[in-house]
mmCIF file of C-alpha atoms and ligand atoms in Angstrom:
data_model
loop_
_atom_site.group_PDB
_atom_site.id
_atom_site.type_symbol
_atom_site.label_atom_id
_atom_site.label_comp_id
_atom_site.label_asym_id
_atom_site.label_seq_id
_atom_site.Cartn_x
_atom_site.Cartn_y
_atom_site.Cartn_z
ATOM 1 C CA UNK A 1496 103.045 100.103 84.594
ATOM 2 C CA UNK A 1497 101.912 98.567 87.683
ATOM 3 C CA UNK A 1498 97.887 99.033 88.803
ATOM 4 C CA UNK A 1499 98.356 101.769 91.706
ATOM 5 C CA UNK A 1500 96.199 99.790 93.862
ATOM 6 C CA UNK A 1501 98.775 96.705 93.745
ATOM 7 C CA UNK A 1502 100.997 99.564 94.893
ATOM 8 C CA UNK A 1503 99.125 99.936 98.570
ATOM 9 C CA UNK A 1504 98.352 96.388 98.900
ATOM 10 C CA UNK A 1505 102.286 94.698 97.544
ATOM 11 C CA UNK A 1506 103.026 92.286 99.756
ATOM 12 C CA UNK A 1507 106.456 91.168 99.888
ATOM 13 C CA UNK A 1508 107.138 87.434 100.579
ATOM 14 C CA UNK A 1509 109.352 86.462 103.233
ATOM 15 C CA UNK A 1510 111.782 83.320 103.849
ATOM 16 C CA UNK A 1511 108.695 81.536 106.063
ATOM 17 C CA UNK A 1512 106.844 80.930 103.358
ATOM 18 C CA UNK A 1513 104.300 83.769 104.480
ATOM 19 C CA UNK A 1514 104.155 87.456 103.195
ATOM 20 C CA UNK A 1515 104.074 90.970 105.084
ATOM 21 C CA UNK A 1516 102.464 93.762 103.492
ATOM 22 C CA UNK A 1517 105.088 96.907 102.463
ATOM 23 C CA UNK A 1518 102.842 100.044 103.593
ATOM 24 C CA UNK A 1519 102.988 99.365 107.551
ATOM 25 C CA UNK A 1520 101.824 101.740 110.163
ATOM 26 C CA UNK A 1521 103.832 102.320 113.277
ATOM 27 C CA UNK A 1522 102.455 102.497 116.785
ATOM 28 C CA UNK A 1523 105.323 104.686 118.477
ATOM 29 C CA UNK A 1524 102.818 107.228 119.898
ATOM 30 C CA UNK A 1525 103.276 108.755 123.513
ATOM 31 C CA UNK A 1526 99.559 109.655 124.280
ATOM 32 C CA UNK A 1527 97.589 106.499 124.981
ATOM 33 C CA UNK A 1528 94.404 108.187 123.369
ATOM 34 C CA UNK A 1529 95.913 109.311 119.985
ATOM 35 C CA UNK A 1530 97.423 105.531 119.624
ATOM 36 C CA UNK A 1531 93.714 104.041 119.532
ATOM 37 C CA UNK A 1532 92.449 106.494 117.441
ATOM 38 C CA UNK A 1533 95.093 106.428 115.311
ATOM 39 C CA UNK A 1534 95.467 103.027 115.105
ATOM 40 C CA UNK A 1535 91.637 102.643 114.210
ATOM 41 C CA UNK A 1536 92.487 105.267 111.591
ATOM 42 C CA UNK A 1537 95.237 103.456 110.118
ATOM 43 C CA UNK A 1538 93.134 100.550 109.770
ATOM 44 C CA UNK A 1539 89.928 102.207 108.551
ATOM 45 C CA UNK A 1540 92.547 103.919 105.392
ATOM 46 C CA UNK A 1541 93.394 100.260 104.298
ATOM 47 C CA UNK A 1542 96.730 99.682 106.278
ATOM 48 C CA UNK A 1543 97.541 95.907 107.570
ATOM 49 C CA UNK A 1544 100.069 95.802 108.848
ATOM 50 C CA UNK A 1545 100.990 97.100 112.126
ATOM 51 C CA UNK A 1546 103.924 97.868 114.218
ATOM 52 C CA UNK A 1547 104.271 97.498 118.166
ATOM 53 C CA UNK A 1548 107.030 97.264 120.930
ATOM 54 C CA UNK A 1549 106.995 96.774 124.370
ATOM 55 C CA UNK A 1550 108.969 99.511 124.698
ATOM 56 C CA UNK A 1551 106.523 101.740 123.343
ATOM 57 C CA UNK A 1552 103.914 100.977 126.239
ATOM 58 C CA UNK A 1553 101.046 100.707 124.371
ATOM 59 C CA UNK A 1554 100.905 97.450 123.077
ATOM 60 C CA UNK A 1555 97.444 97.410 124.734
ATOM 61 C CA UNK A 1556 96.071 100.401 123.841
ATOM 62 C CA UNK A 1557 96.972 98.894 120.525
ATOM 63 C CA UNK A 1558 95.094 95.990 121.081
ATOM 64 C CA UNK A 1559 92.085 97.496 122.091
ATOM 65 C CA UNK A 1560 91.822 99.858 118.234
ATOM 66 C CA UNK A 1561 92.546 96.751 116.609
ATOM 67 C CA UNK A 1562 89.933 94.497 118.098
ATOM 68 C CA UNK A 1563 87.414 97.083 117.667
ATOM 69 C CA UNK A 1564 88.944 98.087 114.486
ATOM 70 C CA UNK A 1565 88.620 94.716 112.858
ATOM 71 C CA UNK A 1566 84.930 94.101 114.610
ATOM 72 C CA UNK A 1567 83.197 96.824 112.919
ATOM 73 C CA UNK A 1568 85.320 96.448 109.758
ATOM 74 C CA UNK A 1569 84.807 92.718 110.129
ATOM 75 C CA UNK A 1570 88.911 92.182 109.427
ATOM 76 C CA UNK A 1571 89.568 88.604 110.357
ATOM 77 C CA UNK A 1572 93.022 88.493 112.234
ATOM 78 C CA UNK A 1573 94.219 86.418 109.529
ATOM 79 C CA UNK A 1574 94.025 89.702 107.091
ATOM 80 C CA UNK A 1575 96.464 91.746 109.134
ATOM 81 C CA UNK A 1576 99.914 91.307 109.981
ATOM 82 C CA UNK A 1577 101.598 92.395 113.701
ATOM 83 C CA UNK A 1578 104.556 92.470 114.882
ATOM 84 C CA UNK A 1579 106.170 93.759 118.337
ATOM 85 C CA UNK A 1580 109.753 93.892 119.648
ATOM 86 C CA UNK A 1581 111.533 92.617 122.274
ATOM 87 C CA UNK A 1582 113.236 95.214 124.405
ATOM 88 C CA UNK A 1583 116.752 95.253 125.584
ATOM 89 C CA UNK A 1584 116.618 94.692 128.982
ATOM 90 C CA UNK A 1585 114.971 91.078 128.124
ATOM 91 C CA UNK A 1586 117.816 89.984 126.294
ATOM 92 C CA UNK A 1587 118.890 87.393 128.621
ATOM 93 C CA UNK A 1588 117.610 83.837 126.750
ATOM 94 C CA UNK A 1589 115.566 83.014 129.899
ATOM 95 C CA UNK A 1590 113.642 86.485 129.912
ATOM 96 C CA UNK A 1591 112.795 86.191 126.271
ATOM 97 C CA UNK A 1592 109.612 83.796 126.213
ATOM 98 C CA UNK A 1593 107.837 85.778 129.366
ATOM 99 C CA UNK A 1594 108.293 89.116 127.699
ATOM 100 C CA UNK A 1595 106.992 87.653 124.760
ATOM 101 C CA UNK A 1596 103.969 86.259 126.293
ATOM 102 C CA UNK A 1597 103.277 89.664 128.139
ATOM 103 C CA UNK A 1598 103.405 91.531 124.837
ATOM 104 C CA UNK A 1599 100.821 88.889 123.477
ATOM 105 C CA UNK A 1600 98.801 89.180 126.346
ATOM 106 C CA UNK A 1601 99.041 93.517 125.978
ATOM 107 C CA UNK A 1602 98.231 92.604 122.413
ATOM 108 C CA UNK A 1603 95.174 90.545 123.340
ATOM 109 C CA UNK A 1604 96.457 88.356 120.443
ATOM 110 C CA UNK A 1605 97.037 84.185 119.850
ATOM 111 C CA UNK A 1606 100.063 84.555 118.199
ATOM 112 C CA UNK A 1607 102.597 87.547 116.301
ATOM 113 C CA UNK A 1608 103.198 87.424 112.555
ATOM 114 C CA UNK A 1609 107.053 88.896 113.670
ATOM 115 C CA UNK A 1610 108.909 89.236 117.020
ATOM 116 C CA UNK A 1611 111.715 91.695 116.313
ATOM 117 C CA UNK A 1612 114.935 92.547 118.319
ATOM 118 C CA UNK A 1613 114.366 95.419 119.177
ATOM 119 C CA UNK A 1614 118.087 96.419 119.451
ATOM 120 C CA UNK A 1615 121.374 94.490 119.193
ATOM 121 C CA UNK A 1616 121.921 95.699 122.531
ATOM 122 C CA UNK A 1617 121.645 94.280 125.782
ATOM 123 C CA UNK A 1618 120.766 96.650 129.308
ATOM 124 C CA UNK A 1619 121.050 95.297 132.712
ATOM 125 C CA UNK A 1620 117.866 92.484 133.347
ATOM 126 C CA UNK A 1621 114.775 93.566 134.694
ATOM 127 C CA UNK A 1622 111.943 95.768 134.605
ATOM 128 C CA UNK A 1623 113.550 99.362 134.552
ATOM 129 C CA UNK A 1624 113.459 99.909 130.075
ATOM 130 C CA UNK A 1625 116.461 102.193 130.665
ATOM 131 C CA UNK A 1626 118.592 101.256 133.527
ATOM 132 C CA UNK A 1627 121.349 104.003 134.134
ATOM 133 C CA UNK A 1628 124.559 104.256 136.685
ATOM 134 C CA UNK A 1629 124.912 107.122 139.247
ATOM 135 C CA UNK A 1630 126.695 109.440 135.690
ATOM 136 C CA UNK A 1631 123.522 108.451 133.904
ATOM 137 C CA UNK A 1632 125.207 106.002 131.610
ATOM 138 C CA UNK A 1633 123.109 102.980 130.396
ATOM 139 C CA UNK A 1634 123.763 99.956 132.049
ATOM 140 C CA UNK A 1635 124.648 97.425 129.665
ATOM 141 C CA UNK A 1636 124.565 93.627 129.922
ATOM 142 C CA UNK A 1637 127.858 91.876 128.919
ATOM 143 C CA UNK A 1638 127.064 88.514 129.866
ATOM 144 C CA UNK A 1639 124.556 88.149 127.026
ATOM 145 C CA UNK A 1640 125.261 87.818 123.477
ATOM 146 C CA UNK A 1641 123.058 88.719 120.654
ATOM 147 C CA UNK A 1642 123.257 84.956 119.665
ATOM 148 C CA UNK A 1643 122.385 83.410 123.441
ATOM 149 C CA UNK A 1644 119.018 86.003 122.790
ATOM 150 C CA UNK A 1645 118.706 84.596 119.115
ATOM 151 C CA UNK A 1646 118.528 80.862 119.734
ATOM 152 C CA UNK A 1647 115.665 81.876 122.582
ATOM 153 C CA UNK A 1648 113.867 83.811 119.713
ATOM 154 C CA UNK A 1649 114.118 80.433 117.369
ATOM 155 C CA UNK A 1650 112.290 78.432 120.213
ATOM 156 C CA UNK A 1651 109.486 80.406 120.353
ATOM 157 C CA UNK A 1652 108.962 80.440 116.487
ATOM 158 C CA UNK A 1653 108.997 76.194 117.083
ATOM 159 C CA UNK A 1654 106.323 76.619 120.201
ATOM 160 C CA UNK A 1655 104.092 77.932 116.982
ATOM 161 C CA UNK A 1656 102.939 81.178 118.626
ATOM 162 C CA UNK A 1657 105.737 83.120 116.430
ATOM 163 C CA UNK A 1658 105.603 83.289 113.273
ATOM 164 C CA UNK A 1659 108.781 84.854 111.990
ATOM 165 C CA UNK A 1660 111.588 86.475 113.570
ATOM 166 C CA UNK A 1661 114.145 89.101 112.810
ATOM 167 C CA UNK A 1662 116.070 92.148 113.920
ATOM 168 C CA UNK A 1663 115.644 96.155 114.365
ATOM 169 C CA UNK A 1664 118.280 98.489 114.276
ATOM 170 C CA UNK A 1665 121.037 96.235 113.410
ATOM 171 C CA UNK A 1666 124.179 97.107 110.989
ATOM 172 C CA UNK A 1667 125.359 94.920 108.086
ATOM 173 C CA UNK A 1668 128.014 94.148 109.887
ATOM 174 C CA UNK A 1669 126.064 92.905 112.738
ATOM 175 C CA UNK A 1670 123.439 91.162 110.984
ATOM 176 C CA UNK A 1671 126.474 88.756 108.626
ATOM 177 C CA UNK A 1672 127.485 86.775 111.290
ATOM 178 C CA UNK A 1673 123.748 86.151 113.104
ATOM 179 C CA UNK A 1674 122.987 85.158 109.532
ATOM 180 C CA UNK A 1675 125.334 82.686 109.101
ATOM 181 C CA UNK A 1676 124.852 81.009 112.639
ATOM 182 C CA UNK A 1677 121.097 81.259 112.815
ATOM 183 C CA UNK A 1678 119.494 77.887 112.698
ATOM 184 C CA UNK A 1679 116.441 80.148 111.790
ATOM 185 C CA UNK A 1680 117.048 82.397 109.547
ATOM 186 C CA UNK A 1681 116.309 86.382 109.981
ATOM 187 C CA UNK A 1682 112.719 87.187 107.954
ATOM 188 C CA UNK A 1683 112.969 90.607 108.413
ATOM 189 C CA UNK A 1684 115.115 93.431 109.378
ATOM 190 C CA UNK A 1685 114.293 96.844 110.472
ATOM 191 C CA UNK A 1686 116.401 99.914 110.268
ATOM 192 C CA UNK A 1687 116.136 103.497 109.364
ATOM 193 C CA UNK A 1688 115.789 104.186 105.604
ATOM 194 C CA UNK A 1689 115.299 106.921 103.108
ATOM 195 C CA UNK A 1690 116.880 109.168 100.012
ATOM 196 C CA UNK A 1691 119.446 110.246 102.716
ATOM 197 C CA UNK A 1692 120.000 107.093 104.183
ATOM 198 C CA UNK A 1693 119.427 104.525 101.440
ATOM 199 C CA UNK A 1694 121.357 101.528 103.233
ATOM 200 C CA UNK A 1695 121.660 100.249 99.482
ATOM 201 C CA UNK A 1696 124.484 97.578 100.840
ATOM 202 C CA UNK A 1697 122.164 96.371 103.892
ATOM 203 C CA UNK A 1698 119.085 95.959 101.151
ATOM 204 C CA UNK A 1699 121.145 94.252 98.344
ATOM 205 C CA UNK A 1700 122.365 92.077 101.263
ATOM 206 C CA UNK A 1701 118.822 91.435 102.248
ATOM 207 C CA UNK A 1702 117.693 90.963 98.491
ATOM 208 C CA UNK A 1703 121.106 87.943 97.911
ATOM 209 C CA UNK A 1704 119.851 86.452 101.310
ATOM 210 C CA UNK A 1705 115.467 86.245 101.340
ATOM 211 C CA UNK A 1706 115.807 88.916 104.498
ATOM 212 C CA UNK A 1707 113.030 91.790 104.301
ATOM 213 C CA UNK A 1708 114.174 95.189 104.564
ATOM 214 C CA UNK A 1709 111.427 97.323 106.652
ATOM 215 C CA UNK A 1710 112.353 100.631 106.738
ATOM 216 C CA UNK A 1711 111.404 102.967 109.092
ATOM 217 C CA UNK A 1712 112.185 106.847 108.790
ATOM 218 C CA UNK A 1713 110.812 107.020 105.424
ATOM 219 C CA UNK A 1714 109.833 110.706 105.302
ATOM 220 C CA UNK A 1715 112.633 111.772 107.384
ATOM 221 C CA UNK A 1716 110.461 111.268 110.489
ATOM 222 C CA UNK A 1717 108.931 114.285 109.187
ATOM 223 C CA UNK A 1718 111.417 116.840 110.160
ATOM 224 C CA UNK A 1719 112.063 119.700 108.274
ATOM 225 C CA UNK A 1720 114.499 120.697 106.861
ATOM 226 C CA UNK A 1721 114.794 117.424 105.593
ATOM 227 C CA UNK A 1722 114.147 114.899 102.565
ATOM 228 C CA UNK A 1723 110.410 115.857 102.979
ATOM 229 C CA UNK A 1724 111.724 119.221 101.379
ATOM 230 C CA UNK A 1725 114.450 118.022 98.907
ATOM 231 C CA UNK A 1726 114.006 119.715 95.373
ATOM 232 C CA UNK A 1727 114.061 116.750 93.856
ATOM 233 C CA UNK A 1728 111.390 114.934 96.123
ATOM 234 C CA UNK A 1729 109.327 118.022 95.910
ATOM 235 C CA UNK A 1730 110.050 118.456 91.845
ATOM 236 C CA UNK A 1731 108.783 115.064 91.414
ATOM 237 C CA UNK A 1732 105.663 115.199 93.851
ATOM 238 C CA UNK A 1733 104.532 118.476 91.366
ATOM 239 C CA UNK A 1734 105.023 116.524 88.341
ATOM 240 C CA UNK A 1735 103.262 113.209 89.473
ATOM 241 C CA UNK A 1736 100.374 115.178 91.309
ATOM 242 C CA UNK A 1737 101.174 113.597 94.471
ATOM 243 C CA UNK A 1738 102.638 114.564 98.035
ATOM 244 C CA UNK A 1739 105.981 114.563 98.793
ATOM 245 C CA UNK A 1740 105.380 111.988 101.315
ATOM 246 C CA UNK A 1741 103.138 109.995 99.085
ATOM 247 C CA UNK A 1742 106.594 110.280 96.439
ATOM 248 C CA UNK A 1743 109.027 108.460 99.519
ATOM 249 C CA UNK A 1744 106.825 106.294 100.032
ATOM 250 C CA UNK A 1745 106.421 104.758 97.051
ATOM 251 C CA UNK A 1746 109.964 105.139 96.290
ATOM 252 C CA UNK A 1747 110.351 102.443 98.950
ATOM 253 C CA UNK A 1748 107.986 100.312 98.084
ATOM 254 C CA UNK A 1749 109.501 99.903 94.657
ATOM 255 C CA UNK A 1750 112.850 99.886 95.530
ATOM 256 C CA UNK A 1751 111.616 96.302 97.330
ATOM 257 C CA UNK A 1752 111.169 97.396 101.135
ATOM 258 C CA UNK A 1753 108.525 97.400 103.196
ATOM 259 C CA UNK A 1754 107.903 100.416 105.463
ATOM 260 C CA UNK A 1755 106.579 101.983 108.427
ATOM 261 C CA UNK A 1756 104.944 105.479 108.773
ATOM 262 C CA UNK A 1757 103.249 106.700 112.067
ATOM 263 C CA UNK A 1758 100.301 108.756 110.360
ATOM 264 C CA UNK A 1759 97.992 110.465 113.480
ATOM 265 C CA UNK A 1760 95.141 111.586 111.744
ATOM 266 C CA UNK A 1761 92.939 110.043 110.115
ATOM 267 C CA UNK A 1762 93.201 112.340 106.448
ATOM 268 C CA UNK A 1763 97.504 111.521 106.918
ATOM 269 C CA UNK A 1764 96.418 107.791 107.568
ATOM 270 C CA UNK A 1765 94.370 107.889 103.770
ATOM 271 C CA UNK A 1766 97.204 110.175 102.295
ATOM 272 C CA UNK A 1767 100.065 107.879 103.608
ATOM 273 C CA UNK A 1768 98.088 104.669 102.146
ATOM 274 C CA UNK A 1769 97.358 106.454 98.816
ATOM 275 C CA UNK A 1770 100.187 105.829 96.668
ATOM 276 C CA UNK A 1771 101.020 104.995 93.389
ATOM 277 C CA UNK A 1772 103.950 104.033 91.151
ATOM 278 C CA UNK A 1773 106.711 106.691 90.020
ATOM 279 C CA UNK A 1774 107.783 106.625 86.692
ATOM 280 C CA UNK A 1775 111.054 104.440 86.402
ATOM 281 C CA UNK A 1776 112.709 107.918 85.771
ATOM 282 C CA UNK A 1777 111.805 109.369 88.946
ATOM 283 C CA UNK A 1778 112.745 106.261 90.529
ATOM 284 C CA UNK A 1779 116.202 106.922 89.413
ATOM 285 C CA UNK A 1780 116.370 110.564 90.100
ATOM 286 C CA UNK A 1781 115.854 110.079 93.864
ATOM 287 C CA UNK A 1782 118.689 107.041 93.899
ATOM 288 C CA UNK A 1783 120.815 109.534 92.368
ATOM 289 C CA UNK A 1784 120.206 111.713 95.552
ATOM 290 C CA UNK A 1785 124.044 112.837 97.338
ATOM 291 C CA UNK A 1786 122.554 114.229 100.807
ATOM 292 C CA UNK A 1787 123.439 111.537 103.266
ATOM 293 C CA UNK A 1788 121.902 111.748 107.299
ATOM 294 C CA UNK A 1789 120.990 109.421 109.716
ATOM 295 C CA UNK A 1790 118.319 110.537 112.065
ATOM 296 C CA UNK A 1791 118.292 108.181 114.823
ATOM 297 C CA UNK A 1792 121.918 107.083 116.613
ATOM 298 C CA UNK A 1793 120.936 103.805 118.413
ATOM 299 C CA UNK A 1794 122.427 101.616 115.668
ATOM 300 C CA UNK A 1795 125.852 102.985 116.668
ATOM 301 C CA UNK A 1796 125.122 103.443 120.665
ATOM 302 C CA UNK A 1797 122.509 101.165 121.748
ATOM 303 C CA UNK A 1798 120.284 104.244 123.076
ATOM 304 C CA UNK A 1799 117.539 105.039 121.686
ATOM 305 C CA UNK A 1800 116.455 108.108 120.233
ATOM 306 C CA UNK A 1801 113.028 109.558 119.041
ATOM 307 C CA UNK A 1802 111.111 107.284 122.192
ATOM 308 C CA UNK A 1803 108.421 109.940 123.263
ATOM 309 C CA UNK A 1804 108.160 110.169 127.360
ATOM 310 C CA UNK A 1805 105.943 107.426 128.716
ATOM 311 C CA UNK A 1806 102.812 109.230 129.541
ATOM 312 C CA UNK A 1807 100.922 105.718 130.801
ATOM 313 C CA UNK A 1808 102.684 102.639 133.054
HETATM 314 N N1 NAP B 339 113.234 100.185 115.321
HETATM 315 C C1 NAP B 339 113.391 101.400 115.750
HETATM 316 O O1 NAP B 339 114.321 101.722 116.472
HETATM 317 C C2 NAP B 339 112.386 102.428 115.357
HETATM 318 C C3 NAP B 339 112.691 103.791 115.517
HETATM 319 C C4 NAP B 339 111.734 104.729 115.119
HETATM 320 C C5 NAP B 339 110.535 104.296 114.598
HETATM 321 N N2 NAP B 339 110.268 102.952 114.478
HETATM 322 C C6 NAP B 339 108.976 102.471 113.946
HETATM 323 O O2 NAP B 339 108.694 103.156 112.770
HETATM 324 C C7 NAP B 339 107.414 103.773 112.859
HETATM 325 C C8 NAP B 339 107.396 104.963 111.975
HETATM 326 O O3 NAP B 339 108.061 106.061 112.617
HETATM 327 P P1 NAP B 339 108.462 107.317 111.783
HETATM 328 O O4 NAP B 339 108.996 108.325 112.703
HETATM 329 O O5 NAP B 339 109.289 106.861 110.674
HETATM 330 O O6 NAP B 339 107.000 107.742 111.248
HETATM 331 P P2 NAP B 339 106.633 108.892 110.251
HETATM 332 O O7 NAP B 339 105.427 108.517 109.499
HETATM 333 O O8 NAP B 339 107.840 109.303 109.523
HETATM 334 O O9 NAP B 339 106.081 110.027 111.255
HETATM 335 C C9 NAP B 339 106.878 110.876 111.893
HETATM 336 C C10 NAP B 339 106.605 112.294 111.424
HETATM 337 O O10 NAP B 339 106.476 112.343 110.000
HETATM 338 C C11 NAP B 339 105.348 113.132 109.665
HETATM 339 N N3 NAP B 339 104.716 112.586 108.448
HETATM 340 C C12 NAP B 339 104.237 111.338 108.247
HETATM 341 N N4 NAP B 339 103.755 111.216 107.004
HETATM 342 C C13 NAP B 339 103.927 112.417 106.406
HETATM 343 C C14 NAP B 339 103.611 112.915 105.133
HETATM 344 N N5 NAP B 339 103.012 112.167 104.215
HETATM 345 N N6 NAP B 339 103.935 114.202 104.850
HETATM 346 C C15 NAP B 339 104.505 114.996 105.786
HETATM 347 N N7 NAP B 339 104.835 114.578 107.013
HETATM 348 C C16 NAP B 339 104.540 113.303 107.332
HETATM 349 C C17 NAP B 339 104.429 113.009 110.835
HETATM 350 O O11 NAP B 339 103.644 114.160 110.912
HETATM 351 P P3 NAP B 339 102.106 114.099 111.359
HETATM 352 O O12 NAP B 339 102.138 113.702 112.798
HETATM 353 O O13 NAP B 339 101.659 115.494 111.103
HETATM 354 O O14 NAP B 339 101.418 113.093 110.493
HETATM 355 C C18 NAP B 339 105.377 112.896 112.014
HETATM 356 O O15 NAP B 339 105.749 114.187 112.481
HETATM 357 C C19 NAP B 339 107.238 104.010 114.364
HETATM 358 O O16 NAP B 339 105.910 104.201 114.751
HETATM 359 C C20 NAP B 339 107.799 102.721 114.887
HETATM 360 O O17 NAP B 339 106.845 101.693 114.742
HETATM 361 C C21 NAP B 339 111.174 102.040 114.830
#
């Protein structure tokens, strides 16, 4: 049986020769306040890894927990892992080195342990996040392709600031092809996963190719009903003596993914971080699981979903 401490601190290794850790917290928080505290909480309960996006506006808000964070915890930047995204109206190849420098510079960071895609799809160039026609429809760029955006993201991994690269809320489908014309090859890719949305295809994909699977979703995004409640989630949390969250969790950590979870207090930041390993029977229990949803839409339509109203420019 594994140790359940090598449980919270796995690290999974990825095709750049470096390794992210699999319990990640996610910075998708609306009030400015709550995302420092929250991310100070995060790193106080042992997390490392951390998720961003320019899209999220709060990359420096961000910044500022983790700075203080890792001063009074005396963290060396080496010890945690960041990433941030790239959002679609900076598709164009041209646009993709500034926007990454601005998130750095939001970040207060040297350099990114990932730069993500944050979607396969391109909006309209500029500075409106969510350009829309007179009928409200997004404004999509067709003169880009996910490939011209690609070859920019390979160029900044060679001007050493980037560490790794990879995609978010891409399909199988989608991600083949980039795959097999990527000079450098996707490290990781992120996409909703769960018991109702296992992506088992996308994962044993990843597993053939060296591509890490972050998933993201892994308690449902909390919403009830939902897998949170399942019987056999909640069966298995009473017989282990552990949450149901705790019980995803580490269902996706053994399954081989890493994962994201947004916890906003600091007693759901320790809870979230505290897991240990399911019996191999449980394990198989929850892949035997029939209920199938998928909670967030942009994979199929490009807009996203579950992006809280910007409170702060
Ligand atoms: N690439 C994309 O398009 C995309 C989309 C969505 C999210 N993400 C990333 O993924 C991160 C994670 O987002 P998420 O929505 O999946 O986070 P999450 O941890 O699932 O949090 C969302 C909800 O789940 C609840 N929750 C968390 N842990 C729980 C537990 N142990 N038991 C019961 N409820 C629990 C939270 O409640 P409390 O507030 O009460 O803790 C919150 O209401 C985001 O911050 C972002 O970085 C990426």
């Amino acid at each position: 049986m594994t140790e359940p401490n090598e449980l919270r601190r796995r690290t999974i290794p990825m095709n750049n020769g470096r390794s992210i850790p699999a319990l990640g917290f996610g910075t998708l928080i609306a009030d400015p306040a709550k995302t420092v505290t929250a991310t100070r909480d995060a790193l106080e309960a042992g997390f490392r890894h951390f998720d961003c996006a320019e899209r999220y506006r709060n990359e420096r808000e961000v910044g500022v927990a983790l700075k203080a964070g890792m001063a009074a915890g005396g963290i060396a930047r080496e010890e945690i892992f960041v990433t941030t995204k790239l959002w679609n109206s900076n598709h164009r190849p041209e646009r993709v080195e500034p926007a990454f420098e601005a998130s750095l510079d939001r970040l207060g960071l040297e350099y990114l342990d990932l730069y993500l895609i944050h979607t396969p799809f391109a909006f309209q160039p500029g500075e409106e996040q969510d350009p829309r026609d007179q009928s409200g429809n997004v404004i999509y760029d067709r003169d880009v392709t996910l490939l011209d955006t690609w070859s920019a993201m390979e160029s900044l991994v060679n001007h050493g600031k980037c560490r790794a690269i990879g995609l978010s809320d891409i399909t199988l489908e989608a991600l083949k092809p980039l795959y097999e014309s990527a000079r450098i090859k996707p490290a990781v890719v992120q996409v909703e996963s769960h018991p109702y949305l296992p992506e088992t295809e996308l994962l044993e994909y990843c597993n053939e190719k060296g591509v890490v699977l972050l998933a993201f979703a892994p308690v449902g995004h909390g919403m009830k009903p939902g897998v949170l409640e399942d019987p056999v989630i909640t069966a298995i949390a009473a017989r282990v003596g552990k949450t149901p969250g705790q019980v995803l969790l580490a269902w996706a950590v053994q399954r081989g993914t890493a994962l994201l979870t947004t916890p906003k207090s600091a007693a759901r930041a320790r809870e979230n971080f505290d897991i240990a390993p399911l019996p191999q029977d449980a394990i198989e229990e929850i892949n035997r699981i029939q209920t199938r949803q998928r909670l967030n839409p942009v994979v199929n339509t490009g807009v996203p979903g579950f992006i809280p109203r910007a409170t702060s420019a």
